[in-house]
Coordinates of C-alpha atoms in Angstrom, one line a residue:
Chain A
X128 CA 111.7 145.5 110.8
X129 CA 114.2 142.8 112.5
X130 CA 113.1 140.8 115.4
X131 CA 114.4 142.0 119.1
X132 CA 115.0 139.8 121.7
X133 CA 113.4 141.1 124.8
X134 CA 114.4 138.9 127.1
X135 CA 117.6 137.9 128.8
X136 CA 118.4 134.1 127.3
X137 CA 119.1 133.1 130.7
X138 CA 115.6 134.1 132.4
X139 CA 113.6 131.6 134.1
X140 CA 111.5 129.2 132.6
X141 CA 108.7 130.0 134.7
X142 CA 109.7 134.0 134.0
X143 CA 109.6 133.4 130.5
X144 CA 106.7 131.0 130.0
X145 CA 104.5 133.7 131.7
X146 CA 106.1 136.1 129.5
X147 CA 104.7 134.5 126.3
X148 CA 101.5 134.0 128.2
X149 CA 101.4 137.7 128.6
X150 CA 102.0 138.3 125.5
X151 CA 99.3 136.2 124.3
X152 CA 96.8 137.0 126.3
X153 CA 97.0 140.7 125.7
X154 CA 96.6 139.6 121.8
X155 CA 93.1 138.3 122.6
X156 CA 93.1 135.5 119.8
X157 CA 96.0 134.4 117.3
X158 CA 96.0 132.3 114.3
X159 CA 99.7 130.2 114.1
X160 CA 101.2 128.7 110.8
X161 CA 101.2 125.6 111.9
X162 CA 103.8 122.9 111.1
X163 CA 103.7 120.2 113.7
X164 CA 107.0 120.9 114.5
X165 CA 109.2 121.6 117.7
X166 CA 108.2 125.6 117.7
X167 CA 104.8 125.4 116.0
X168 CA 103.5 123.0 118.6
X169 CA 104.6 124.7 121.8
X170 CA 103.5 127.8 120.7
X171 CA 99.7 126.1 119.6
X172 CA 99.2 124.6 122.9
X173 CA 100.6 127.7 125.0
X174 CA 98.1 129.6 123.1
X175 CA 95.4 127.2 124.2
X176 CA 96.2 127.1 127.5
X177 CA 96.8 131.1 127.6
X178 CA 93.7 131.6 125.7
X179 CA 91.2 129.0 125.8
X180 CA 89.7 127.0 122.9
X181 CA 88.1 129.9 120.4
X182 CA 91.4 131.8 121.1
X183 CA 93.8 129.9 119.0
X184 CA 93.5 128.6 115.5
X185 CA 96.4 126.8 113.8
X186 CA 96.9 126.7 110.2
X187 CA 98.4 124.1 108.3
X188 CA 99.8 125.1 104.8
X189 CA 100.1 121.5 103.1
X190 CA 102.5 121.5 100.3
X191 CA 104.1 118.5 98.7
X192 CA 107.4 120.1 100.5
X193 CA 106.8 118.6 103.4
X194 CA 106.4 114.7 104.2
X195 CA 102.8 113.7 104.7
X196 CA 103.7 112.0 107.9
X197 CA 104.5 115.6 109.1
X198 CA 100.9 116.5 108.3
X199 CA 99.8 113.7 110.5
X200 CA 101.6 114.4 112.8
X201 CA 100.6 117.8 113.2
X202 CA 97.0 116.4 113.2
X203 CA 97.7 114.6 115.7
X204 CA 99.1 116.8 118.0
X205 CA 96.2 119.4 118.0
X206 CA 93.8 116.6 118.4
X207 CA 95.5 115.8 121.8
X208 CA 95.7 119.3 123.4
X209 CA 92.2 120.3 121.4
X210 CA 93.6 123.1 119.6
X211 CA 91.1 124.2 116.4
X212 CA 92.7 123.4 113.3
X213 CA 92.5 124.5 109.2
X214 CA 94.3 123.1 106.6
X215 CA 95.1 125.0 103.4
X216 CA 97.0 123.7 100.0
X217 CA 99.7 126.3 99.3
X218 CA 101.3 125.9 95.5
X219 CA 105.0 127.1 95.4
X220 CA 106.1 124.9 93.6
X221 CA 103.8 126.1 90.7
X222 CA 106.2 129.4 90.8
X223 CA 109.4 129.5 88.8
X224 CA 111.2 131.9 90.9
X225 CA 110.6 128.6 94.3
X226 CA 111.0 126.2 91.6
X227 CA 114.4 127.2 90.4
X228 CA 115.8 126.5 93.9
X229 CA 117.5 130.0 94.5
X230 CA 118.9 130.7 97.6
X231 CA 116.3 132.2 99.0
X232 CA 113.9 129.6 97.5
X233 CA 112.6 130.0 101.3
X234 CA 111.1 133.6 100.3
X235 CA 109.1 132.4 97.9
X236 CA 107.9 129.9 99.8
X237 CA 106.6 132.0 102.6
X238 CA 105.2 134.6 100.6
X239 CA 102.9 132.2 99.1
X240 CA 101.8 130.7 102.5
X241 CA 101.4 134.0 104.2
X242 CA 99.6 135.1 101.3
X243 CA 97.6 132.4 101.9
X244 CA 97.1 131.7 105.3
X245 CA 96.7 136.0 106.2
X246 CA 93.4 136.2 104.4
X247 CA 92.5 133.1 105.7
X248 CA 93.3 133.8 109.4
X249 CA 91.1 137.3 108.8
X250 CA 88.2 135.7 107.5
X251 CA 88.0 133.7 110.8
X252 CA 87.8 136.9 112.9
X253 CA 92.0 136.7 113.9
X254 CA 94.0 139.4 113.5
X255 CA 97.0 138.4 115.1
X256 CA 99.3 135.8 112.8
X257 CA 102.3 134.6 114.5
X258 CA 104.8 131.2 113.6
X259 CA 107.5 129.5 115.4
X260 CA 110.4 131.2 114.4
X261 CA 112.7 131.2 118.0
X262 CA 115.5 132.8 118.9
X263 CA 118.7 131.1 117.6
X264 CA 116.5 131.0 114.7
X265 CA 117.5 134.4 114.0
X266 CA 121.0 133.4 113.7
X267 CA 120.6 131.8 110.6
X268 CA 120.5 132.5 107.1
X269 CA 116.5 132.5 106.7
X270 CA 115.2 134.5 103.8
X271 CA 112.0 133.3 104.4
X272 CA 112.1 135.8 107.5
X273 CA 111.9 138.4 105.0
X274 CA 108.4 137.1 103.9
X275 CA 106.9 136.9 107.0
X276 CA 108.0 140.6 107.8
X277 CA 106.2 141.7 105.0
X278 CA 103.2 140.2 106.0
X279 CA 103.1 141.4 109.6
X280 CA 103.5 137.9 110.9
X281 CA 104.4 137.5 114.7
X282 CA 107.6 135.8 115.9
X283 CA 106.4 135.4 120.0
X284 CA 109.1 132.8 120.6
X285 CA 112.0 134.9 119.0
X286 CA 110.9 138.0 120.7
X287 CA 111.0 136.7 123.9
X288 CA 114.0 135.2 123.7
X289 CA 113.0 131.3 124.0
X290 CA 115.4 129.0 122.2
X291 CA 115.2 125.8 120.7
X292 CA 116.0 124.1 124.0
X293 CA 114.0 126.4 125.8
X294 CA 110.8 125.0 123.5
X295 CA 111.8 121.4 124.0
X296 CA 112.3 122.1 127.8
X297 CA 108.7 123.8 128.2
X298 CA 107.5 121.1 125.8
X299 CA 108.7 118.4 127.6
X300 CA 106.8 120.1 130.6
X301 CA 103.5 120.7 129.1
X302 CA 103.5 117.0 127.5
X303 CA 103.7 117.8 124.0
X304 CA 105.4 114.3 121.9
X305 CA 107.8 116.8 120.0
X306 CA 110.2 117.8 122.7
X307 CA 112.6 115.6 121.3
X308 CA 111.7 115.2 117.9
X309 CA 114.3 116.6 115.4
X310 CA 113.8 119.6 113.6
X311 CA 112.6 119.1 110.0
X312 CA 112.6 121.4 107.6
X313 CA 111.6 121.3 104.1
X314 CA 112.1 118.8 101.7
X315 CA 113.7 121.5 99.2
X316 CA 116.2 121.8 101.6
X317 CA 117.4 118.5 100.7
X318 CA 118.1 120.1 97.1
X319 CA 121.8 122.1 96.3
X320 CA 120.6 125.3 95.3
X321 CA 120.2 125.5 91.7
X322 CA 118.6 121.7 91.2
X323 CA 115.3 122.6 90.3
X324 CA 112.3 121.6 92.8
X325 CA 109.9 119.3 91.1
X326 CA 107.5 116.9 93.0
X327 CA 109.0 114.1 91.9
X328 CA 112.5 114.7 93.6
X329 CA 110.9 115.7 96.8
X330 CA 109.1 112.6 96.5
X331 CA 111.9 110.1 96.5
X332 CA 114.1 112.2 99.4
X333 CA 110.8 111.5 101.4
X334 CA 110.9 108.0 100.4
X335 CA 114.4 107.6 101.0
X336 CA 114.3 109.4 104.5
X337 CA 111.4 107.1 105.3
X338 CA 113.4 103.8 104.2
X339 CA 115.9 104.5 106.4
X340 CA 113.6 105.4 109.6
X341 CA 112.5 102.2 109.1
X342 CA 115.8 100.3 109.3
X343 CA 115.4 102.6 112.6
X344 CA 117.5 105.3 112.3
X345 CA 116.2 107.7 114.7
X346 CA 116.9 111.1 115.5
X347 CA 119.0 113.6 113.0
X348 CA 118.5 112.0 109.5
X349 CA 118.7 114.0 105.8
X350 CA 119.3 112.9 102.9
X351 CA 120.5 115.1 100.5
X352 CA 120.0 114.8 96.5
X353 CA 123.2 115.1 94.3
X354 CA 121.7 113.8 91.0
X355 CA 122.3 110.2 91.3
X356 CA 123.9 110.6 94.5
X357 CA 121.9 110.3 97.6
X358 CA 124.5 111.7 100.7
X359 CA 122.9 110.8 103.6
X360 CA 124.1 112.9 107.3
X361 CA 123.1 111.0 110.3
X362 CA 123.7 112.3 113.9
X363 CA 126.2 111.6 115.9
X364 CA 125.5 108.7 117.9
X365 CA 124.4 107.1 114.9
X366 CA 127.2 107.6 112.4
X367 CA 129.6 105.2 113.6
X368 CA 127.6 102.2 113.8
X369 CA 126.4 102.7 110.1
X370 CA 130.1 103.1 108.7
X371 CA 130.4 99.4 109.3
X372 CA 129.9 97.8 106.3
X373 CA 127.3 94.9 106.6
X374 CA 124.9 97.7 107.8
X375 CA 126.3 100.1 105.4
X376 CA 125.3 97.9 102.5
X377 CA 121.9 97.6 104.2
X378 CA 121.2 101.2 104.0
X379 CA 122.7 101.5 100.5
X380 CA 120.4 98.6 99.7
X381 CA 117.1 101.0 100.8
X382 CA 118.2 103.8 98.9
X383 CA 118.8 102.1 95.7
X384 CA 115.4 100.9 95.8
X385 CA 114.1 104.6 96.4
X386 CA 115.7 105.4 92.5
X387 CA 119.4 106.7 93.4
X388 CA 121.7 105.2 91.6
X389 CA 124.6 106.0 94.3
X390 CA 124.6 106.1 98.1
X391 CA 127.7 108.1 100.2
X392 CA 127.3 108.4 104.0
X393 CA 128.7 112.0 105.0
X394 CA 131.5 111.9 107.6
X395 CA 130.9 114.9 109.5
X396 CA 127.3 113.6 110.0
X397 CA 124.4 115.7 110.7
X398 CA 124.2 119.5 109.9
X399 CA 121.3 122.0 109.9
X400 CA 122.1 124.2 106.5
X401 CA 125.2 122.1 105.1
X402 CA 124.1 122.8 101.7
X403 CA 124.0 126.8 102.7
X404 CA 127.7 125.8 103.8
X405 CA 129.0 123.7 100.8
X406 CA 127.1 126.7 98.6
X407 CA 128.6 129.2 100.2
X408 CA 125.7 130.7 101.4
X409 CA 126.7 130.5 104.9
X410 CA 130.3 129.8 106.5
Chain B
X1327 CA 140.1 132.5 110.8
X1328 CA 139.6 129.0 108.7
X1329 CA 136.3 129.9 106.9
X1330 CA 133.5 126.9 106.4
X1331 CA 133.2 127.2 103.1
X1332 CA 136.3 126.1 101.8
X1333 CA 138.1 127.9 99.0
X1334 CA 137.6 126.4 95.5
X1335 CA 141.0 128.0 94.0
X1336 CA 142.8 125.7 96.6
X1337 CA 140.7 122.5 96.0
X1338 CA 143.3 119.9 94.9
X1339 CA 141.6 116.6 94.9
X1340 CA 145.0 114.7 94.2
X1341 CA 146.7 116.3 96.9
X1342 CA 143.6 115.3 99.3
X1343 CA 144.3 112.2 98.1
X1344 CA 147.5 111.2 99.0
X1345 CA 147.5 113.2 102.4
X1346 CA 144.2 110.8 103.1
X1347 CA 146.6 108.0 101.6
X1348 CA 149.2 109.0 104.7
X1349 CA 146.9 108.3 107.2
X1350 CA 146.1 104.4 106.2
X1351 CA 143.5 105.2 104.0
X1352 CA 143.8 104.2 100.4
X1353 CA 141.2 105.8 97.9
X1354 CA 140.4 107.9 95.2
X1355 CA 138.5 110.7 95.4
X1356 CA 135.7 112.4 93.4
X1357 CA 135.2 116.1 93.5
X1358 CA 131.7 117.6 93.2
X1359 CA 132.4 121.1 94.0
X1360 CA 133.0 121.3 97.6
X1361 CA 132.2 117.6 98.2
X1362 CA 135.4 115.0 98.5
X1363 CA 133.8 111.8 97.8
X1364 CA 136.2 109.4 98.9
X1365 CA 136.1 105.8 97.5
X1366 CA 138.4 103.9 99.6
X1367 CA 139.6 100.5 98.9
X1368 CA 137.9 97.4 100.7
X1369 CA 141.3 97.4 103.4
X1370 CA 140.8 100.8 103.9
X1371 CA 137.0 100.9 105.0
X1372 CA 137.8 99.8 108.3
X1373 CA 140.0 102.3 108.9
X1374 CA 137.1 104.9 108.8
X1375 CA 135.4 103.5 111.5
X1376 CA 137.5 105.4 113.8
X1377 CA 136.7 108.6 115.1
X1378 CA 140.1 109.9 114.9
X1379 CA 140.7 108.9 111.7
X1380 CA 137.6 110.3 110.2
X1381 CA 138.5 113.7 112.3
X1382 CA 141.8 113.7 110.7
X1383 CA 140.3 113.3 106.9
X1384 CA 137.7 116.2 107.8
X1385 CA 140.5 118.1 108.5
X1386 CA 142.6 117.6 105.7
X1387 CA 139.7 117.9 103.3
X1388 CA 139.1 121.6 104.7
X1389 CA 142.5 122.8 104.4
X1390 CA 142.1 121.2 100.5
X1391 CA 139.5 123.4 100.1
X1392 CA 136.7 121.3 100.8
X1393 CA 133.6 121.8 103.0
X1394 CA 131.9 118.7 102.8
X1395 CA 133.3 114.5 103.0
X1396 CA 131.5 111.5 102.3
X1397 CA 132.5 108.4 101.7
X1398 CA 130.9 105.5 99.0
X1399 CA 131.9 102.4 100.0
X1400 CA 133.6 100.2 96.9
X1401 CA 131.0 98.6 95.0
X1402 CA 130.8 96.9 91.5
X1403 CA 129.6 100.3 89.5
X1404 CA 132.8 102.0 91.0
X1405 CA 134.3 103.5 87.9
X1406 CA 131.6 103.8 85.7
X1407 CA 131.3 107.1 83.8
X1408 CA 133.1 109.2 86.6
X1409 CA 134.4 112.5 86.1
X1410 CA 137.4 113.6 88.6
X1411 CA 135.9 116.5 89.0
X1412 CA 132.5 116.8 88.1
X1413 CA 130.4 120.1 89.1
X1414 CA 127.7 120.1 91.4
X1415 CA 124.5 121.5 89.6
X1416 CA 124.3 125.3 90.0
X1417 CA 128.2 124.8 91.8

């Protein structure tokens, strides 16, 4: 079954906001895979203000396809609004079919966290499992979609229309720290499809991402693994100023230190799914 | 309608090349599927740093066929055990 959009994109925050608490309230309880991110975390702490404390349980799948900061993060976030949270390991990369980096590696993936985190989620007395997918999400090429289908998992934010800016927008009101922090998806997504996924490669794009947040680059920021190659995409307002060479060779300097043997700076910059694009995936 | 992806029949890295070289910017160019890495020479860096001039490259890499450009600024390993067009893994 696909997602519908039930509201009208241009609806009122206030409209939609009581919308989703609607929506949640007449739920009773939901458990939320839980990422830390943008959509995770506005949907966690509308649930707990929509359904009190013993209503909402957030899930975090750790994997080592995600940065630990993230998990830290995510920690840190539920402490502040008091949201419940349990933390489960998930293993995909122990399955060929994820490890092989198809293109819809994301399948795999999310079949072994909603295989995971459903039971889980039951044996806490919640029947209701919903993530952050959102609206614009539904644009995209997302096989992991697929997964989540099959495991009657709840997209509230994508139903009721919100977008990504809608979440920042109501996240920025409710006081949550990631209404501006960039979206950040997997570390396999750093990988062209067909480089296998082994811990040791996501391990030194998460080094190499975290070299260059500390030269402080801030905001949009991947680095993408081409063998030897590390091609790093910045955002916009930080692209020019990192072309100049002095801090060029600076940046170069941090990723040859994190094992890549080559460093090339991406001209167009910053884009979600460019390895979808240069793959063919997606145009 | 100019598709994303590129078209990898009409990638012609050469060609990329020397309509890059038109603009000011003198380099040679690596292929890795639909990546143009350019390797411009030292004079030509600056020339990068210019938002048209990188807008102009991005488009002339996609009607080459290419999707993606990044450049690698010269260094003392340039050269060493480079194919001209060397696959991307699983390309």
């Amino acid at each position: 079954m696909e997602i519908e959009t039930r509201s009208a994109p241009d609806s009122a925050p206030a409209d939609r906001e009581a919308d989703l608490a609607a929506w949640l309230v007449a739920r009773r309880s939901i458990a939320i895979g839980f990422s830390g991110g943008v959509d995770s975390a506005y949907l966690a702490v509308a649930a707990r203000r929509a359904l009190g404390r013993e209503g909402v349980l957030a899930i975090i799948g750790r994997s080592a396809s995600y940065p630990e900061a993230q998990w830290a993060a995510a920690r840190d976030v539920a402490r502040s609004f008091d949201v419940r949270v349990l933390e489960l390991d998930t293993s995909e990369l122990d399955d060929p079919r994820y490890s092989a980096n198809p293109s819809n590696r994301c399948y795999y993936c999310k079949t072994e966290l909603w295989s995971r985190l459903v039971p889980a989620a039951r044996a806490h007395g919640f029947t209701t499992v919903a993530d952050g997918t959102n609206a614009d999400d539904l644009a995209d090429w997302r096989p992991g979609a697929q997964a989540a289908r099959e495991h009657g998992i709840a997209s509230p934010l994508a139903e009721l229309g919100f977008t990504k800016q809608h979440i920042r927008d109501a996240s920025r009101r409710l006081g949550l720290p990631t209404w501006q922090q960039p979206s950040s998806p997997c570390l396999s997504s750093r990988l062209p499809y067909g480089t296998a996924v082994t811990p040791a490669r996501l391990k030194q794009v998460e080094r190499a991402e975290s070299a260059l947040r500390a030269l402080g680059i801030a905001g949009d920021l991947r680095v993408r693994y081409h063998d030897e190659l590390a091609r790093v995409e910045l955002g916009a307002d930080e692209l020019p100023r990192w072309l100049e060479p002095t801090r060029f060779e600076s940046l170069r300097g941090a990723l040859l230190a994190t094992g890549f043997a080559r460093v090339a700076l991406d001209l167009r910059g910053f884009r979600s799914g460019s390895l979808n694009v240069l793959h063919g995936v997606v145009g | 309608m100019e598709s994303e992806r590129g078209n990898r029949t009409t990638r012609n890295a050469a060609a990329l090349a020397a309509a890059i070289a038109e603009l000011g910017v003198q380099c040679s160019l690596e292929a890795r599927g639909g990546l143009a890495l350019l390797l411009p020479v030292q004079e030509s860096v600056a020339a990068l740093q210019s938002p048209d001039t990188r807008r102009a490259v991005l488009a002339l890499a996609r009607t080459h066929g290419f999707t993606h450009v990044a450049i690698e600024l010269p260094n003392d390993r340039r050269g060493e055990g480079r194919g001209t067009d060397a696959p991307l893994l699983g390309d």
